[in-house]
Tab-separated table of C-alpha atoms in Angstrom:
chain	number	residue	atom	x	y	z
A	1	MET	CA	0.000	0.000	0.000
A	2	THR	CA	1.081	3.556	-0.498
A	3	GLY	CA	2.225	5.654	2.421
A	4	TYR	CA	4.666	8.298	3.557
A	5	ALA	CA	6.205	9.142	6.918
A	6	SER	CA	9.141	11.186	8.152
A	7	ALA	CA	10.957	11.897	11.402
A	8	GLN	CA	13.695	14.307	12.478
A	9	GLN	CA	16.164	14.471	15.313
A	10	GLY	CA	18.761	17.121	16.168
A	11	ALA	CA	22.243	16.874	17.655
A	12	SER	CA	25.146	19.185	18.522
A	13	ALA	CA	28.558	18.721	17.022
A	14	THR	CA	31.026	17.276	19.502
A	15	GLY	CA	34.306	19.031	20.057
A	16	ALA	CA	33.005	22.404	18.885
A	17	GLU	CA	33.552	24.049	22.219
A	18	ALA	CA	37.104	22.670	22.365
A	19	GLU	CA	37.884	24.471	19.130
A	20	GLY	CA	36.620	27.737	20.547
A	21	ARG	CA	33.559	27.792	18.302
A	22	ALA	CA	29.844	27.817	18.971
A	23	PRO	CA	28.398	24.302	18.789
A	24	GLN	CA	26.994	23.503	15.346
A	25	ASN	CA	23.497	22.033	15.505
A	26	ARG	CA	22.681	19.326	12.995
A	27	ARG	CA	19.450	17.587	12.133
A	28	LEU	CA	19.015	14.018	10.999
A	29	GLY	CA	15.994	13.603	8.775
A	30	LEU	CA	14.603	10.221	7.731
A	31	GLU	CA	11.786	9.533	5.243
A	32	ILE	CA	10.041	6.287	4.351
A	33	ARG	CA	7.968	6.109	1.174
A	34	SER	CA	5.877	3.119	0.188
A	35	VAL	CA	4.109	2.400	-3.104
A	36	ASN	CA	2.184	-0.590	-4.365
A	37	SER	CA	3.981	-3.847	-5.112
A	38	ARG	CA	3.116	-7.519	-4.862
A	39	PHE	CA	6.347	-8.209	-2.980
A	40	LEU	CA	8.607	-6.368	-0.548
A	41	ASP	CA	11.236	-4.331	-2.383
A	42	LEU	CA	13.509	-2.171	-0.207
A	43	SER	CA	15.837	0.577	-1.410
A	44	PHE	CA	18.008	2.948	0.633
A	45	ARG	CA	19.426	6.386	-0.084
A	46	LEU	CA	21.768	7.155	2.776
A	47	PRO	CA	24.696	9.532	3.205
A	48	ASP	CA	28.129	7.965	3.616
A	49	ASP	CA	28.058	8.521	7.379
A	50	LEU	CA	24.970	6.312	7.692
A	51	ARG	CA	25.777	3.677	5.081
A	52	ALA	CA	26.980	1.197	7.710
A	53	LEU	CA	23.516	1.284	9.314
A	54	GLU	CA	21.724	-0.057	6.216
A	55	PRO	CA	21.632	-3.697	7.464
A	56	THR	CA	20.061	-2.508	10.715
A	57	LEU	CA	17.421	-0.538	8.840
A	58	ARG	CA	16.751	-3.423	6.454
A	59	SER	CA	16.217	-5.827	9.339
A	60	LEU	CA	13.905	-3.355	11.043
A	61	LEU	CA	11.719	-2.907	7.946
A	62	THR	CA	11.510	-6.569	6.948
A	63	ALA	CA	10.302	-7.410	10.454
A	64	ARG	CA	7.238	-5.159	10.111
A	65	LEU	CA	6.538	-4.882	6.368
A	66	LYS	CA	5.489	-7.693	4.032
A	67	ARG	CA	4.601	-6.002	0.723
A	68	GLY	CA	5.334	-2.784	-1.110
A	69	LYS	CA	8.123	-0.950	-2.881
A	70	VAL	CA	9.689	0.916	0.034
A	71	GLU	CA	12.306	3.634	-0.213
A	72	VAL	CA	14.206	4.939	2.813
A	73	ARG	CA	15.966	8.290	2.574
A	74	ALA	CA	18.134	9.928	5.207
A	75	ALA	CA	20.015	13.210	5.268
A	76	ILE	CA	22.133	15.107	7.759
A	77	GLU	CA	21.729	18.860	7.553
A	78	ASN	CA	23.127	21.775	9.512
A	79	GLU	CA	20.320	23.733	11.117
A	80	ASP	CA	22.455	26.867	10.842
A	81	SER	CA	23.486	26.105	7.258
A	82	ASN	CA	22.678	29.675	6.225
A	83	THR	CA	25.423	30.941	8.525
A	84	LEU	CA	29.022	30.165	7.627
A	85	GLN	CA	31.048	28.870	10.550
A	86	ASP	CA	34.682	29.832	11.014
A	87	PRO	CA	36.723	26.757	10.101
A	88	PRO	CA	39.010	25.674	12.976
A	89	ALA	CA	42.683	26.497	12.610
A	90	ARG	CA	43.623	22.886	13.261
A	91	LEU	CA	41.694	21.677	10.241
A	92	LEU	CA	43.013	24.454	8.009
A	93	GLN	CA	46.544	23.583	9.027
A	94	ARG	CA	45.888	19.915	8.298
A	95	LEU	CA	44.453	20.737	4.857
A	96	ASN	CA	47.473	22.863	4.049
A	97	THR	CA	49.840	20.050	5.035
A	98	LEU	CA	47.903	17.559	2.910
A	99	GLN	CA	47.902	19.941	-0.022
A	100	ASP	CA	51.690	20.345	0.187
A	101	SER	CA	52.096	16.546	0.237
A	102	VAL	CA	49.869	16.121	-2.833
A	103	LYS	CA	51.640	18.866	-4.771
A	104	ALA	CA	55.008	17.298	-3.962
A	105	TRP	CA	53.917	14.216	-5.860
A	106	LEU	CA	51.606	15.965	-8.337
A	107	PRO	CA	53.041	19.399	-9.131
A	108	GLY	CA	50.292	20.041	-11.658
A	109	ALA	CA	47.446	19.534	-9.168
A	110	ALA	CA	45.142	22.537	-8.716
A	111	PRO	CA	45.319	24.218	-5.304
A	112	LEU	CA	42.371	24.093	-2.940
A	113	SER	CA	39.885	26.914	-3.315
A	114	VAL	CA	38.165	28.666	-0.429
A	115	ALA	CA	34.977	26.783	-1.254
A	116	ASP	CA	36.851	23.470	-1.202
A	117	ALA	CA	38.347	24.265	2.187
A	118	LEU	CA	34.979	25.257	3.679
A	119	ARG	CA	33.326	22.150	2.307
A	120	LEU	CA	36.001	19.811	3.612
A	121	CYS	CA	35.923	21.438	7.036
A	122	ALA	CA	32.133	21.171	7.141
A	123	ASN	CA	32.297	17.476	6.209
A	124	ALA	CA	34.877	16.876	8.911
A	125	ASN	CA	32.580	18.465	11.485
A	126	THR	CA	29.522	16.577	10.297
A	127	SER	CA	31.162	13.177	10.493
A	128	SER	CA	32.112	13.678	14.144
A	129	HIS	CA	28.734	12.575	15.528
A	130	ASP	CA	27.751	8.973	16.156
A	131	TRP	CA	24.224	8.323	14.813
A	132	SER	CA	24.216	4.561	15.453
A	133	GLU	CA	21.659	4.836	18.258
A	134	ALA	CA	19.608	7.689	16.851
A	135	VAL	CA	18.958	6.171	13.414
A	136	PRO	CA	17.143	2.970	14.567
A	137	ALA	CA	14.996	4.958	17.002
A	138	LEU	CA	14.158	7.468	14.294
A	139	ALA	CA	13.370	4.677	11.833
A	140	GLU	CA	11.019	3.064	14.375
A	141	GLU	CA	9.181	6.350	14.768
A	142	ALA	CA	8.828	6.863	11.015
A	143	LEU	CA	7.858	3.225	10.441
A	144	THR	CA	5.112	3.394	13.064
A	145	ALA	CA	3.715	6.494	11.379
A	146	LEU	CA	3.925	4.765	7.982
A	147	LEU	CA	2.049	1.719	9.225
A	148	SER	CA	-0.668	3.963	10.646
A	149	ALA	CA	-1.036	5.685	7.274
A	150	ARG	CA	-1.172	2.337	5.472
A	151	GLU	CA	-3.774	1.069	7.942
A	152	ARG	CA	-6.000	4.054	7.189
A	153	GLU	CA	-5.638	3.448	3.479
A	154	GLY	CA	-6.305	-0.260	3.986
A	155	LYS	CA	-9.648	0.494	5.608
A	156	ARG	CA	-10.575	2.720	2.683
A	157	LEU	CA	-9.597	0.029	0.162
A	158	ALA	CA	-11.483	-2.641	2.104
A	159	ALA	CA	-14.627	-0.515	2.054
A	160	MET	CA	-14.310	-0.111	-1.714
A	161	VAL	CA	-13.788	-3.852	-2.280
A	162	LEU	CA	-16.790	-4.692	-0.091
A	163	ASP	CA	-18.909	-2.261	-2.091
A	164	ARG	CA	-17.887	-3.977	-5.370
A	165	ALA	CA	-18.641	-7.361	-3.790
A	166	LYS	CA	-22.133	-6.134	-2.937
A	167	GLN	CA	-22.667	-5.068	-6.539
A	168	LEU	CA	-21.465	-8.474	-7.759
A	169	ARG	CA	-24.013	-10.194	-5.534
A	170	ALA	CA	-26.748	-8.020	-7.009
A	171	LEU	CA	-25.699	-8.989	-10.543
A	172	ALA	CA	-25.623	-12.657	-9.581
A	173	GLN	CA	-29.174	-12.402	-8.259
A	174	GLN	CA	-30.236	-10.834	-11.557
A	175	ALA	CA	-28.796	-13.815	-13.432
A	176	VAL	CA	-30.526	-16.492	-11.320
A	177	PRO	CA	-34.105	-16.120	-12.711
A	178	LEU	CA	-32.933	-15.657	-16.297
A	179	VAL	CA	-31.856	-19.277	-16.828
A	180	PRO	CA	-35.261	-20.910	-16.050
A	181	GLN	CA	-36.925	-18.359	-18.321
A	182	LEU	CA	-34.512	-19.197	-21.134
A	183	VAL	CA	-35.030	-22.927	-20.622
A	184	GLU	CA	-38.805	-22.536	-20.777
A	185	GLN	CA	-38.583	-20.375	-23.882
A	186	GLN	CA	-36.341	-22.930	-25.570
A	187	ARG	CA	-38.654	-25.807	-24.595
A	188	GLN	CA	-41.582	-23.984	-26.123
A	189	ARG	CA	-39.521	-23.346	-29.251
A	190	PHE	CA	-38.619	-27.047	-29.550
A	191	MET	CA	-42.241	-28.086	-29.088
A	192	GLU	CA	-43.364	-25.674	-31.782
A	193	ARG	CA	-40.736	-27.101	-34.123
A	194	TRP	CA	-41.952	-30.607	-33.244
A	195	LYS	CA	-45.532	-29.717	-34.156
A	196	GLU	CA	-44.404	-28.161	-37.430
A	197	ALA	CA	-42.315	-31.233	-38.241
A	198	MET	CA	-45.214	-33.557	-37.464
A	199	ALA	CA	-47.474	-31.598	-39.800
A	200	LEU	CA	-44.986	-32.067	-42.665
A	201	THR	CA	-44.242	-35.777	-42.162
A	202	ASP	CA	-47.842	-37.011	-42.632
A	203	GLY	CA	-47.348	-39.666	-39.973
A	204	ALA	CA	-44.062	-41.041	-41.351
A	205	ILE	CA	-42.477	-40.491	-37.924
A	206	LEU	CA	-44.044	-41.626	-34.695
A	207	PRO	CA	-45.277	-38.615	-32.696
A	208	GLU	CA	-43.842	-39.996	-29.467
A	209	ALA	CA	-40.364	-40.414	-30.939
A	210	ALA	CA	-40.322	-36.876	-32.350
A	211	ARG	CA	-41.621	-35.442	-29.124
A	212	ASP	CA	-38.983	-37.308	-27.083
A	213	ARG	CA	-36.286	-36.001	-29.416
A	214	ALA	CA	-37.519	-32.418	-28.955
A	215	LEU	CA	-37.604	-32.759	-25.174
A	216	THR	CA	-34.114	-34.326	-25.173
A	217	GLU	CA	-32.731	-31.373	-27.101
A	218	ALA	CA	-34.467	-28.980	-24.715
A	219	THR	CA	-32.956	-30.809	-21.744
A	220	ALA	CA	-29.456	-30.700	-23.276
A	221	PHE	CA	-29.898	-26.989	-23.872
A	222	ALA	CA	-30.928	-26.447	-20.259
A	223	ILE	CA	-27.835	-28.296	-19.009
A	224	ARG	CA	-25.576	-26.357	-21.365
A	225	ILE	CA	-26.717	-22.912	-20.230
A	226	ASP	CA	-27.166	-23.712	-16.532
A	227	VAL	CA	-25.019	-21.310	-14.494
A	228	ALA	CA	-26.190	-22.349	-11.028
A	229	GLU	CA	-22.770	-23.779	-10.144
A	230	GLU	CA	-20.975	-20.646	-11.299
A	231	ILE	CA	-23.304	-18.422	-9.275
A	232	THR	CA	-22.855	-20.615	-6.191
A	233	ARG	CA	-19.062	-20.584	-6.463
A	234	LEU	CA	-19.024	-16.841	-7.129
A	235	GLU	CA	-21.072	-16.149	-4.009
A	236	SER	CA	-18.819	-18.501	-2.018
A	237	HIS	CA	-15.738	-16.544	-3.134
A	238	LEU	CA	-17.450	-13.288	-2.182
A	239	ASP	CA	-18.228	-14.716	1.277
A	240	GLU	CA	-14.549	-15.562	1.734
A	241	ILE	CA	-13.423	-12.105	0.562
A	242	GLU	CA	-15.740	-10.427	3.052
A	243	ARG	CA	-14.538	-12.740	5.823
A	244	LEU	CA	-10.874	-11.969	5.110
A	245	LEU	CA	-11.422	-8.219	4.971
A	246	LYS	CA	-13.284	-8.231	8.274
A	247	LYS	CA	-10.636	-10.457	9.851
A	248	GLY	CA	-7.769	-8.201	8.741
A	249	GLY	CA	-4.085	-9.051	8.863
A	250	GLU	CA	-1.934	-10.166	5.936
A	251	VAL	CA	-4.625	-11.129	3.436
A	252	GLY	CA	-3.344	-9.586	0.195
A	253	LYS	CA	-2.113	-12.773	-1.500
A	254	ARG	CA	-5.240	-14.751	-0.597
A	255	LEU	CA	-7.372	-11.945	-1.981
A	256	ASP	CA	-5.341	-12.055	-5.210
A	257	PHE	CA	-6.211	-15.733	-5.610
A	258	LEU	CA	-9.911	-15.184	-4.878
A	259	ILE	CA	-10.084	-12.386	-7.443
A	260	GLN	CA	-8.680	-14.775	-10.061
A	261	GLU	CA	-11.380	-17.292	-9.180
A	262	LEU	CA	-14.092	-14.614	-9.433
A	263	HIS	CA	-12.854	-13.733	-12.912
A	264	ARG	CA	-12.924	-17.394	-13.893
A	265	GLU	CA	-16.576	-17.758	-12.840
A	266	ALA	CA	-17.585	-14.560	-14.652
A	267	ASN	CA	-15.869	-15.826	-17.810
A	268	THR	CA	-17.676	-19.157	-17.613
A	269	LEU	CA	-20.992	-17.414	-17.060
A	270	GLY	CA	-20.367	-15.347	-20.184
A	271	SER	CA	-19.405	-18.377	-22.274
A	272	LYS	CA	-22.659	-20.107	-21.283
A	273	SER	CA	-24.712	-17.047	-22.048
A	274	ALA	CA	-27.686	-17.664	-24.333
A	275	ALA	CA	-29.216	-14.209	-23.998
A	276	LEU	CA	-28.042	-10.627	-24.201
A	277	ASP	CA	-29.070	-10.027	-20.592
A	278	LEU	CA	-26.685	-12.739	-19.339
A	279	THR	CA	-23.908	-11.392	-21.561
A	280	ARG	CA	-24.423	-7.921	-20.122
A	281	ILE	CA	-24.327	-9.289	-16.582
A	282	SER	CA	-21.083	-11.134	-17.345
A	283	VAL	CA	-19.458	-8.001	-18.768
A	284	ASP	CA	-20.575	-5.894	-15.790
A	285	MET	CA	-19.164	-8.529	-13.445
A	286	LYS	CA	-15.788	-8.457	-15.182
A	287	VAL	CA	-15.636	-4.676	-14.871
A	288	LEU	CA	-16.293	-4.852	-11.130
A	289	ILE	CA	-13.824	-7.705	-10.656
A	290	GLU	CA	-11.110	-5.772	-12.484
A	291	GLN	CA	-11.720	-2.787	-10.215
A	292	MET	CA	-11.372	-5.114	-7.232
A	293	ARG	CA	-8.170	-6.594	-8.659
A	294	GLU	CA	-6.536	-3.162	-8.968
A	295	GLN	CA	-7.257	-2.353	-5.331
A	296	VAL	CA	-6.541	-5.800	-3.889
A	297	GLN	CA	-2.984	-5.567	-5.242
A	298	ASN	CA	-2.557	-2.597	-2.916
A	299	ILE	CA	-3.601	-4.501	0.196
A	300	GLU	CA	-0.890	-6.152	2.255
């Protein structure tokens, strides 16, 4: 199911006071996005400082999620990023020493610019904090919010599926009285053909034999177009769908299977159709079932 959640946590840079600077506040932001998928597909976009925590995050998500294409994003930002901090003299001295060493081996190397120096000093400050305890706690918070959002969407999807199931039941009830009417109409048609045939044969064929043949054909027609079994199985599948949705839990894959069975019964009903009304009912059923299929794939 689709969902989105985020969480933030701040921290102060360690060692800032020792360098004679004001502590630099940083914020860790974590986002979890989830879209529809039949299976669980995890992807991570983490800064280098948090890359080592990916296995921890993966284990955390797989323990609580079963389906969906899930993307986890994390970023570390300076809350006072609009204000340039004075780089510490120790770091500038270290950069200068490193630059001299590089140029000794690579005389053609370009010197560091002011922007390069500021960026490298900022990265050095940022990497000084240990996020190993903060990241799992933050991920738990975001994941709980995500599951709440998915639960709300699940209730909405379940209500929609139940509404389509109700409409399918109504269509099935419309189909039930049509078959006996068709059988009776066909029986009358066979009997009329029998009477016409008897009038043309001038007694060459025994009336009883011709009448039995007409009734046999009418019976075969009734068996061929009977959809009672399909209607019964369709209603049984709808009962199971309603039971699963009311029960809750991880029902997505079972619902997928039941939707396939519903489509099978609607197809069979259409293939047995001997009247436009039954064909229309079959088509309307397939439309509703397809709408259910699209939403069921979103349910975990």
